[in-house]
Amino acid sequence: MNEVEIKKPQESLQDRLAQVIDLLHRHKLVEDLTHRQEGMHHDRVENLVHRQNLAELQRKLDELHPADVAHILEALPLDDRLTVWQLVKSENDGDILLEVSDAVRENLIADMDDHELLAAAKEMDADELADLAPELPRDVVHELMETLDAQQRERVRSALSYEEDQVGALMDFEMVTIREDVSLEVVLRYLRRLKELPSHTDKLFVVDYDGVLKGVLPVKRLLVNDPEKQVAEVMANDPVSFHPDEDGYDAAQAFERYDLVSAPVVDKNGKLIGRLTIDEMVDLIREESESEVLSMAGLREEEDIFASVWKSLRNRWSWLAINLITAFIASRVIGLFEGSIEKLVALAALMPIVAGIGGNSGNQTITMIVRAMALDQVGTGNTQRLLRKELAVALVNGLVWGGVIGAVAYALYGSWSLGVVMTAAMTLNLLLAALMGVLIPMTLARLGRDPAMGASVMITAMTDSGGFFIFLGLATLFLL
Amino acid sequence: MNEVEIKKPQESLQDRLAQVIDLLHRHKLVEDLTHRQEGMHHDRVENLVHRQNLAELQRKLDELHPADVAHILEALPLDDRLTVWQLVKSENDGDILLEVSDAVRENLIADMDDHELLAAAKEMDADELADLAPELPRDVVHELMETLDAQQRERVRSALSYEEDQVGALMDFEMVTIREDVSLEVVLRYLRRLKELPSHTDKLFVVDYDGVLKGVLPVKRLLVNDPEKQVAEVMANDPVSFHPDEDGYDAAQAFERYDLVSAPVVDKNGKLIGRLTIDEMVDLIREESESEVLSMAGLREEEDIFASVWKSLRNRWSWLAINLITAFIASRVIGLFEGSIEKLVALAALMPIVAGIGGNSGNQTITMIVRAMALDQVGTGNTQRLLRKELAVALVNGLVWGGVIGAVAYALYGSWSLGVVMTAAMTLNLLLAALMGVLIPMTLARLGRDPAMGASVMITAMTDSGGFFIFLGLATLFLL
């Protein structure tokens, strides 16, 4: 659907979602009734109401932009999702499949037969096909490739040869190319013959006879300059361009930084091979920050919120298992000091405070560092300076809040020395939390791993075991 | 700087940052030497080297896009940051101030005198001035307003009258408006007379004599249609538009969903008053996801990674204090069972496992729910269904991993009943974690609060106190 033809719905997304759910429920209610009451007369009436509801829902869905339908599908539980999916006009199937999240797409594709899939994919561009191909059944992909012409097939193959987040997999092929030795007047006439321009065309690409990129002609300049001028006079000679094997996220940052709308992609020899557009980059920025949140909490990937229990379990088990091991280690640390706890049972009540505050404080530090690393603000080179600052913050926190908790411990158990041990343990554990909060992501980055990965689980493991050891160790040394 | 004039630097951002830091260090090293060695001869040589380094640094900075300088400033510690800031060409000051994060901007502004601030702000548009105004000294703002013409002043006032994240504060005023009863040829001639078009001009706004928006003319259509045609024939009649009091984040989602580059902002009467562009929206999407990550970890706001220790403390204290209280409550829960722990000290070693796994699992649930809510995928209406699914996941996890840990407890302490209590407590605490992981964000949303706010601290509080109570309670009932 053309961008400018979208009618902005009067209702908010939430409202529209509520309407769809309401219609679905009415539909189901009627279905239930029909099943229960078998009388001829009832049956006919309810069937009618049933059909009316579905028709209204279908009308509602037809009015919506594919992106809105995609959103509604994502927000519906599996059975409702498939009901709605069957009501969607099949000509929109392709657009919607491209908009939904991976988890939901898998769902919808599983519900379609080969014939429907082929029909949905028929209208797609090479780059869109490449996005979808990995999730389609093998024989459907095979059949699709047969229907393409040689150039299209080559483009799909090329897009598939890159990693999911490389520029080569993100670019599209809808470019308007012009020569530098013609006048703007000629360019304007040429464009009129095209009848339609690709979306996000804010610049035309100037190439020579070998297809090598010579510059870009921003549409803005085309419009304000004298049509008698040559393209070469007006074009920008050295535009921001990307290589297909660059990291897509770096490209997205460049789009964000330089406020780009589209940019050329060139190969090693400077030959124009594709184009990146801001809409793909926005999706990437969104995905990247999502995956950061999720991986910090120890979730493997974006989870369809209505995924089956089994899928959810698989997504969460790996980190839960790791957490189980770290919790077991913390437990064994306490086990070392069972003798001390037996003698002074207050230790058992106080030790989780030391561990808990350490975990919270460590999580604050690690969240900040991971954020700054994602934004390229800190590299492994800043480690020392960051460490000094975080340790200073931890020291103040330890003395202040550790002092408070020490006073409370004195008030509860009437022992000054217990209070002092508490304060000292808090301070040391906060220092440990700061140290680990900086070192864990830095080390992961140096090892070439994602610094966000399970950051929260790891820092908590450190501050738990560490906190118990420090507190119980100090108590054993000084109180018993 | 015009977008197309950016020369894409050959080096990556990290490389450029490293170069600047290197030059800064050489500069400082020389400064140190100069201070230490007071000999005339040395002095002169080092002064020379010193000046050469600074000159090289300045040359490097002059070549960079303001957005890149902003990035470098953000990534430098305070003293280096100010050194670099003083080397930056003053004509770029304004652009850079608009690009840096709030925390760093505060820093830079504090380093400038009124005269410099006025010079930097002189070139800004009304919407940019409004962005900056809240952070400028009062008399500078006053003086600035004096220099503006009536229309500009009105625009700044209007932009300042909206909340930071409302559409009215995010829009700009650089619009090209045309009438519907002219031919495309006339529009083309009109544009040529303008000499330059605002950035992100992908559509022209069609208004009537009262300034009411009648439609938009996409530049794409202007280019491909016959110049003889009237604007009214070619324009899109019912474009996506926004109101100034709408939430900016909703607008950003619409930009993302409908792949917009720019969109008109109209008042209640349909009068065109401004324009939103994708670059502002991308910044908003980025900020929004950042603030989600930060607030989940209990950080109040984006922290300048090199902020002073005192500033960091203020940013983190509110949630640390809350955490202290929740940790104290958990400690008192254990206190209730000191008698039981005295009799069976193994309980002290095992209880953190129950609490820890619960906390980890609860964090996974709450992260997922908060994400889905931010994307409008779930509202308070889905509570029941989500709860059922999360409880089912928790039940399986509890029985499986609780069973494992129960077996380990048996192996360690040789008591079957202790193992069974452990398994039961794990299962119940995971169920509690699932319940709270769904209910906390849903309740916050229903109360009109940010569902991400301190989510991690709160869920951990629940699973700690809850876990200790469940485990020690069951143990007291069945083991003693």
Short mmCIF file of N, CA and C in Angstrom, two decimals, chain A residues 43-123:
data_model
loop_
_atom_site.label_atom_id
_atom_site.label_comp_id
_atom_site.label_asym_id
_atom_site.label_seq_id
_atom_site.Cartn_x
_atom_site.Cartn_y
_atom_site.Cartn_z
N ASP A 43 -30.70 -22.77 15.89
CA ASP A 43 -29.54 -22.98 15.04
C ASP A 43 -29.46 -21.94 13.92
N ARG A 44 -30.58 -21.76 13.24
CA ARG A 44 -30.57 -20.87 12.10
C ARG A 44 -30.29 -19.42 12.53
N VAL A 45 -31.00 -18.99 13.60
CA VAL A 45 -30.80 -17.63 14.10
C VAL A 45 -29.33 -17.39 14.47
N GLU A 46 -28.78 -18.30 15.25
CA GLU A 46 -27.42 -18.09 15.71
C GLU A 46 -26.39 -18.14 14.58
N ASN A 47 -26.65 -18.99 13.64
CA ASN A 47 -25.76 -19.04 12.50
C ASN A 47 -25.70 -17.70 11.79
N LEU A 48 -26.86 -17.06 11.75
CA LEU A 48 -26.95 -15.76 11.11
C LEU A 48 -26.12 -14.72 11.87
N VAL A 49 -26.37 -14.66 13.18
CA VAL A 49 -25.61 -13.71 14.03
C VAL A 49 -24.11 -13.96 13.89
N HIS A 50 -23.77 -15.24 13.93
CA HIS A 50 -22.39 -15.67 13.79
C HIS A 50 -21.78 -15.11 12.50
N ARG A 51 -22.50 -15.32 11.42
CA ARG A 51 -21.97 -14.88 10.13
C ARG A 51 -21.87 -13.35 10.06
N GLN A 52 -22.85 -12.69 10.68
CA GLN A 52 -22.82 -11.22 10.70
C GLN A 52 -21.59 -10.70 11.43
N ASN A 53 -21.31 -11.33 12.57
CA ASN A 53 -20.13 -10.90 13.33
C ASN A 53 -18.85 -11.07 12.54
N LEU A 54 -18.73 -12.23 11.91
CA LEU A 54 -17.52 -12.48 11.13
C LEU A 54 -17.40 -11.48 9.98
N ALA A 55 -18.54 -11.18 9.36
CA ALA A 55 -18.52 -10.25 8.24
C ALA A 55 -18.07 -8.87 8.71
N GLU A 56 -18.56 -8.47 9.89
CA GLU A 56 -18.18 -7.17 10.42
C GLU A 56 -16.68 -7.14 10.72
N LEU A 57 -16.20 -8.23 11.29
CA LEU A 57 -14.76 -8.33 11.61
C LEU A 57 -13.95 -8.23 10.32
N GLN A 58 -14.41 -8.96 9.30
CA GLN A 58 -13.70 -8.95 8.02
C GLN A 58 -13.65 -7.55 7.43
N ARG A 59 -14.79 -6.83 7.52
CA ARG A 59 -14.86 -5.47 6.99
C ARG A 59 -13.84 -4.59 7.72
N LYS A 60 -13.83 -4.74 9.03
CA LYS A 60 -12.89 -4.00 9.88
C LYS A 60 -11.44 -4.26 9.43
N LEU A 61 -11.13 -5.52 9.22
CA LEU A 61 -9.76 -5.89 8.86
C LEU A 61 -9.38 -5.36 7.48
N ASP A 62 -10.34 -5.37 6.57
CA ASP A 62 -10.06 -4.89 5.22
C ASP A 62 -9.66 -3.42 5.21
N GLU A 63 -10.20 -2.65 6.17
CA GLU A 63 -9.92 -1.22 6.20
C GLU A 63 -8.50 -0.93 6.72
N LEU A 64 -7.91 -1.91 7.38
CA LEU A 64 -6.66 -1.62 8.09
C LEU A 64 -5.43 -1.78 7.19
N HIS A 65 -4.42 -1.02 7.53
CA HIS A 65 -3.11 -1.13 6.90
C HIS A 65 -2.49 -2.47 7.30
N PRO A 66 -1.77 -3.13 6.37
CA PRO A 66 -1.16 -4.42 6.72
C PRO A 66 -0.34 -4.36 8.01
N ALA A 67 0.33 -3.24 8.27
CA ALA A 67 1.13 -3.14 9.49
C ALA A 67 0.24 -3.18 10.73
N ASP A 68 -0.97 -2.62 10.62
CA ASP A 68 -1.89 -2.66 11.76
C ASP A 68 -2.44 -4.05 11.96
N VAL A 69 -2.75 -4.74 10.85
CA VAL A 69 -3.22 -6.12 10.97
C VAL A 69 -2.11 -6.96 11.61
N ALA A 70 -0.87 -6.73 11.19
CA ALA A 70 0.26 -7.46 11.76
C ALA A 70 0.31 -7.25 13.27
N HIS A 71 0.12 -6.00 13.69
CA HIS A 71 0.15 -5.70 15.11
C HIS A 71 -0.96 -6.44 15.86
N ILE A 72 -2.15 -6.45 15.27
CA ILE A 72 -3.27 -7.14 15.91
C ILE A 72 -2.98 -8.63 16.02
N LEU A 73 -2.42 -9.21 14.94
CA LEU A 73 -2.10 -10.64 14.98
C LEU A 73 -1.11 -10.94 16.10
N GLU A 74 -0.14 -10.06 16.28
CA GLU A 74 0.86 -10.29 17.33
C GLU A 74 0.24 -10.23 18.72
N ALA A 75 -0.82 -9.42 18.84
CA ALA A 75 -1.41 -9.21 20.16
C ALA A 75 -2.51 -10.21 20.47
N LEU A 76 -2.75 -11.17 19.57
CA LEU A 76 -3.83 -12.14 19.82
C LEU A 76 -3.25 -13.50 20.21
N PRO A 77 -3.95 -14.20 21.09
CA PRO A 77 -3.58 -15.58 21.41
C PRO A 77 -3.72 -16.46 20.16
N LEU A 78 -3.03 -17.59 20.19
CA LEU A 78 -2.88 -18.41 18.99
C LEU A 78 -4.19 -18.71 18.25
N ASP A 79 -5.24 -19.17 18.95
CA ASP A 79 -6.45 -19.58 18.23
C ASP A 79 -7.13 -18.37 17.58
N ASP A 80 -7.25 -17.26 18.34
CA ASP A 80 -7.83 -16.05 17.76
C ASP A 80 -6.98 -15.56 16.59
N ARG A 81 -5.67 -15.68 16.75
CA ARG A 81 -4.76 -15.21 15.71
C ARG A 81 -5.05 -15.91 14.38
N LEU A 82 -5.26 -17.23 14.46
CA LEU A 82 -5.49 -17.98 13.22
C LEU A 82 -6.87 -17.67 12.65
N THR A 83 -7.85 -17.43 13.51
CA THR A 83 -9.19 -17.03 13.04
C THR A 83 -9.08 -15.75 12.23
N VAL A 84 -8.38 -14.76 12.80
CA VAL A 84 -8.23 -13.49 12.12
C VAL A 84 -7.43 -13.66 10.82
N TRP A 85 -6.39 -14.45 10.89
CA TRP A 85 -5.52 -14.66 9.73
C TRP A 85 -6.32 -15.21 8.54
N GLN A 86 -7.30 -16.11 8.85
CA GLN A 86 -8.09 -16.67 7.76
C GLN A 86 -9.06 -15.65 7.16
N LEU A 87 -9.40 -14.61 7.95
CA LEU A 87 -10.33 -13.60 7.45
C LEU A 87 -9.64 -12.54 6.60
N VAL A 88 -8.31 -12.45 6.72
CA VAL A 88 -7.58 -11.40 6.01
C VAL A 88 -7.62 -11.66 4.50
N LYS A 89 -7.81 -10.60 3.74
CA LYS A 89 -7.79 -10.73 2.28
C LYS A 89 -6.47 -11.33 1.84
N SER A 90 -6.52 -12.32 0.96
CA SER A 90 -5.28 -13.03 0.64
C SER A 90 -4.30 -12.13 -0.09
N GLU A 91 -4.78 -11.07 -0.75
CA GLU A 91 -3.83 -10.20 -1.44
C GLU A 91 -2.95 -9.43 -0.46
N ASN A 92 -3.38 -9.35 0.79
CA ASN A 92 -2.55 -8.67 1.80
C ASN A 92 -1.63 -9.62 2.55
N ASP A 93 -1.79 -10.92 2.32
CA ASP A 93 -1.02 -11.92 3.07
C ASP A 93 0.47 -11.61 3.06
N GLY A 94 0.99 -11.33 1.89
CA GLY A 94 2.42 -11.11 1.75
C GLY A 94 2.90 -9.93 2.59
N ASP A 95 2.23 -8.79 2.48
CA ASP A 95 2.62 -7.60 3.23
C ASP A 95 2.59 -7.87 4.74
N ILE A 96 1.56 -8.58 5.15
CA ILE A 96 1.43 -8.83 6.60
C ILE A 96 2.54 -9.76 7.08
N LEU A 97 2.81 -10.80 6.29
CA LEU A 97 3.88 -11.73 6.67
C LEU A 97 5.21 -10.98 6.85
N LEU A 98 5.43 -9.97 6.02
CA LEU A 98 6.69 -9.23 6.12
C LEU A 98 6.72 -8.34 7.36
N GLU A 99 5.55 -7.98 7.88
CA GLU A 99 5.49 -7.04 9.01
C GLU A 99 5.56 -7.73 10.37
N VAL A 100 5.03 -8.93 10.49
CA VAL A 100 4.95 -9.55 11.81
C VAL A 100 6.31 -10.00 12.33
N SER A 101 6.37 -10.22 13.63
CA SER A 101 7.62 -10.68 14.25
C SER A 101 7.91 -12.12 13.82
N ASP A 102 9.16 -12.53 13.94
CA ASP A 102 9.57 -13.86 13.49
C ASP A 102 8.73 -14.96 14.10
N ALA A 103 8.48 -14.84 15.42
CA ALA A 103 7.77 -15.90 16.13
C ALA A 103 6.36 -16.05 15.57
N VAL A 104 5.70 -14.91 15.33
CA VAL A 104 4.33 -14.96 14.83
C VAL A 104 4.32 -15.41 13.37
N ARG A 105 5.33 -15.01 12.63
CA ARG A 105 5.39 -15.40 11.22
C ARG A 105 5.43 -16.91 11.06
N GLU A 106 6.24 -17.53 11.90
CA GLU A 106 6.36 -18.98 11.90
C GLU A 106 4.97 -19.61 12.06
N ASN A 107 4.24 -19.07 13.04
CA ASN A 107 2.85 -19.45 13.30
C ASN A 107 1.96 -19.39 12.09
N LEU A 108 1.99 -18.23 11.43
CA LEU A 108 1.10 -18.00 10.31
C LEU A 108 1.48 -18.88 9.12
N ILE A 109 2.78 -19.01 8.88
CA ILE A 109 3.23 -19.83 7.75
C ILE A 109 2.81 -21.28 7.95
N ALA A 110 2.90 -21.74 9.19
CA ALA A 110 2.52 -23.12 9.49
C ALA A 110 1.04 -23.36 9.16
N ASP A 111 0.26 -22.28 9.19
CA ASP A 111 -1.18 -22.39 8.95
C ASP A 111 -1.54 -22.31 7.46
N MET A 112 -0.56 -22.04 6.60
CA MET A 112 -0.85 -21.85 5.17
C MET A 112 -0.39 -23.06 4.37
N ASP A 113 -1.12 -23.38 3.29
CA ASP A 113 -0.63 -24.45 2.42
C ASP A 113 0.29 -23.86 1.35
N ASP A 114 0.95 -24.72 0.61
CA ASP A 114 1.95 -24.27 -0.36
C ASP A 114 1.37 -23.29 -1.36
N HIS A 115 0.14 -23.57 -1.76
CA HIS A 115 -0.51 -22.73 -2.76
C HIS A 115 -0.66 -21.30 -2.24
N GLU A 116 -1.15 -21.17 -1.01
CA GLU A 116 -1.32 -19.84 -0.41
C GLU A 116 0.03 -19.13 -0.25
N LEU A 117 1.03 -19.89 0.15
CA LEU A 117 2.36 -19.29 0.34
C LEU A 117 2.91 -18.76 -0.98
N LEU A 118 2.75 -19.55 -2.03
CA LEU A 118 3.24 -19.11 -3.34
C LEU A 118 2.53 -17.84 -3.78
N ALA A 119 1.22 -17.79 -3.55
CA ALA A 119 0.45 -16.62 -3.95
C ALA A 119 0.91 -15.39 -3.17
N ALA A 120 1.16 -15.56 -1.87
CA ALA A 120 1.58 -14.44 -1.03
C ALA A 120 2.96 -13.93 -1.45
N ALA A 121 3.83 -14.85 -1.83
CA ALA A 121 5.21 -14.46 -2.13
C ALA A 121 5.37 -13.93 -3.55
N LYS A 122 4.36 -14.16 -4.39
CA LYS A 122 4.47 -13.83 -5.81
C LYS A 122 4.78 -12.35 -6.04
N GLU A 123 4.15 -11.49 -5.21
CA GLU A 123 4.26 -10.05 -5.43
C GLU A 123 5.51 -9.44 -4.79
#
